[in-house]
Amino acid sequence: MTVVSDSYMGFFLPADIYERLLKFLDGNLHFPFVKENEILGIFFLFGKNYGIKTELDILSAKDISRKTIDQLKREIIQFRNNTQFDNDYIREKYQRRVLQVYVEIQNDSMFEQIKANERISRDPTLLMYCYAHHVSYYRQKCFFEIYEPFKKDQLDKKFYDLLLNRMVMLSYNVEKTTDLPYKTITPFVEWIVKNN
């Protein structure tokens, strides 16, 4: 199992972002569907099922992190330079990705159609669009923080199944960690415990 295929990306703040994204795609919300004063938090979990066990795994996770940061920054800059903060333009971009997701899942005989909305609302490309477009729209800064594989002495026992030997990269739509009203990792840990 490679680090790439054993990785997962998601949103943990705001807590209802997946519902908002689906409402936006359905035309029931307009862009921006996150307020300027709301904190956005995204995560990348490396070694989700099998952990990060070797130095090569760590290097792979860091390489994926670097590429992801570059991709997000490009999307933010590109969107910021585009004067089209038009609701329909943005929805159309998201809908193109939704069509690609449908093509991917229709070829998967194990995939239940009922789970299509869940798959769409958790699609990493759509989530990265959502994050980048809101950061860009409000002309906000963002920072990234990478955590090396968590060891036993760094975690409460109840988190072992979720975080032991995993690497995490977090990003928030503020300039630096001190701009947050809590420790960087706290809301992510609360979210992952609640959702697993």
Coordinates of C-alpha atoms in Angstrom, one line a residue, residues 10-87:
G10 CA -11.2 16.5 4.3
F11 CA -12.7 19.6 5.9
F12 CA -13.2 19.8 9.7
L13 CA -14.2 23.4 10.0
P14 CA -16.9 24.6 9.6
A15 CA -18.5 21.4 10.8
D16 CA -21.4 21.6 8.2
I17 CA -19.2 22.3 5.2
Y18 CA -20.2 19.1 3.4
E19 CA -23.9 20.0 3.6
R20 CA -23.2 23.5 2.4
L21 CA -21.2 22.2 -0.5
L22 CA -24.1 19.9 -1.6
K23 CA -26.6 22.8 -1.2
F24 CA -24.4 25.0 -3.3
L25 CA -24.2 22.3 -6.0
D26 CA -28.0 22.0 -5.9
G27 CA -28.4 25.7 -6.3
N28 CA -29.8 26.2 -2.8
L29 CA -26.8 28.3 -1.6
H30 CA -24.8 31.0 -3.4
F31 CA -21.1 31.6 -3.4
P32 CA -19.5 32.5 -1.0
F33 CA -21.2 29.9 1.3
V34 CA -18.7 30.4 4.1
K35 CA -18.7 33.8 5.9
E36 CA -15.6 35.9 6.0
N37 CA -15.2 35.5 9.8
E38 CA -15.6 31.8 9.8
I39 CA -12.5 29.7 10.3
L40 CA -11.8 27.1 7.5
G41 CA -9.8 24.0 8.5
I42 CA -8.7 21.3 6.1
F43 CA -6.7 18.2 6.8
F44 CA -4.6 15.6 5.0
L45 CA -4.2 12.3 6.8
F46 CA -1.3 10.1 5.7
G47 CA -1.2 6.4 6.5
K48 CA -4.9 6.4 7.3
N49 CA -5.3 2.6 7.4
Y50 CA -1.7 1.3 7.6
G51 CA 0.3 4.0 9.2
I52 CA 3.5 5.7 8.3
K53 CA 6.2 3.1 9.1
T54 CA 9.4 4.0 7.3
E55 CA 11.6 7.0 6.4
L56 CA 10.5 6.5 2.8
D57 CA 6.8 6.7 3.9
I58 CA 7.6 10.0 5.7
L59 CA 9.4 11.4 2.7
S60 CA 6.5 10.4 0.4
A61 CA 4.0 12.1 2.8
K62 CA 6.1 15.2 2.8
D63 CA 6.4 15.2 -1.0
I64 CA 2.6 14.8 -1.3
S65 CA 2.2 17.7 1.2
R66 CA 4.5 20.0 -0.8
K67 CA 2.8 19.2 -4.0
T68 CA -0.6 19.8 -2.4
I69 CA 0.5 23.1 -0.9
D70 CA 1.8 24.2 -4.3
Q71 CA -1.5 23.2 -6.0
L72 CA -3.6 25.0 -3.5
K73 CA -1.5 28.2 -3.8
R74 CA -1.8 28.0 -7.6
E75 CA -5.6 27.7 -7.3
I76 CA -5.7 30.6 -4.8
I77 CA -3.6 32.9 -7.0
Q78 CA -5.3 31.9 -10.2
F79 CA -8.8 32.6 -8.7
R80 CA -7.6 35.8 -7.1
N81 CA -6.4 37.1 -10.5
N82 CA -9.7 36.1 -12.1
T83 CA -12.2 38.9 -11.6
Q84 CA -15.1 36.4 -12.1
F85 CA -16.3 35.8 -8.6
D86 CA -19.5 34.9 -10.4
N87 CA -21.8 32.4 -8.6

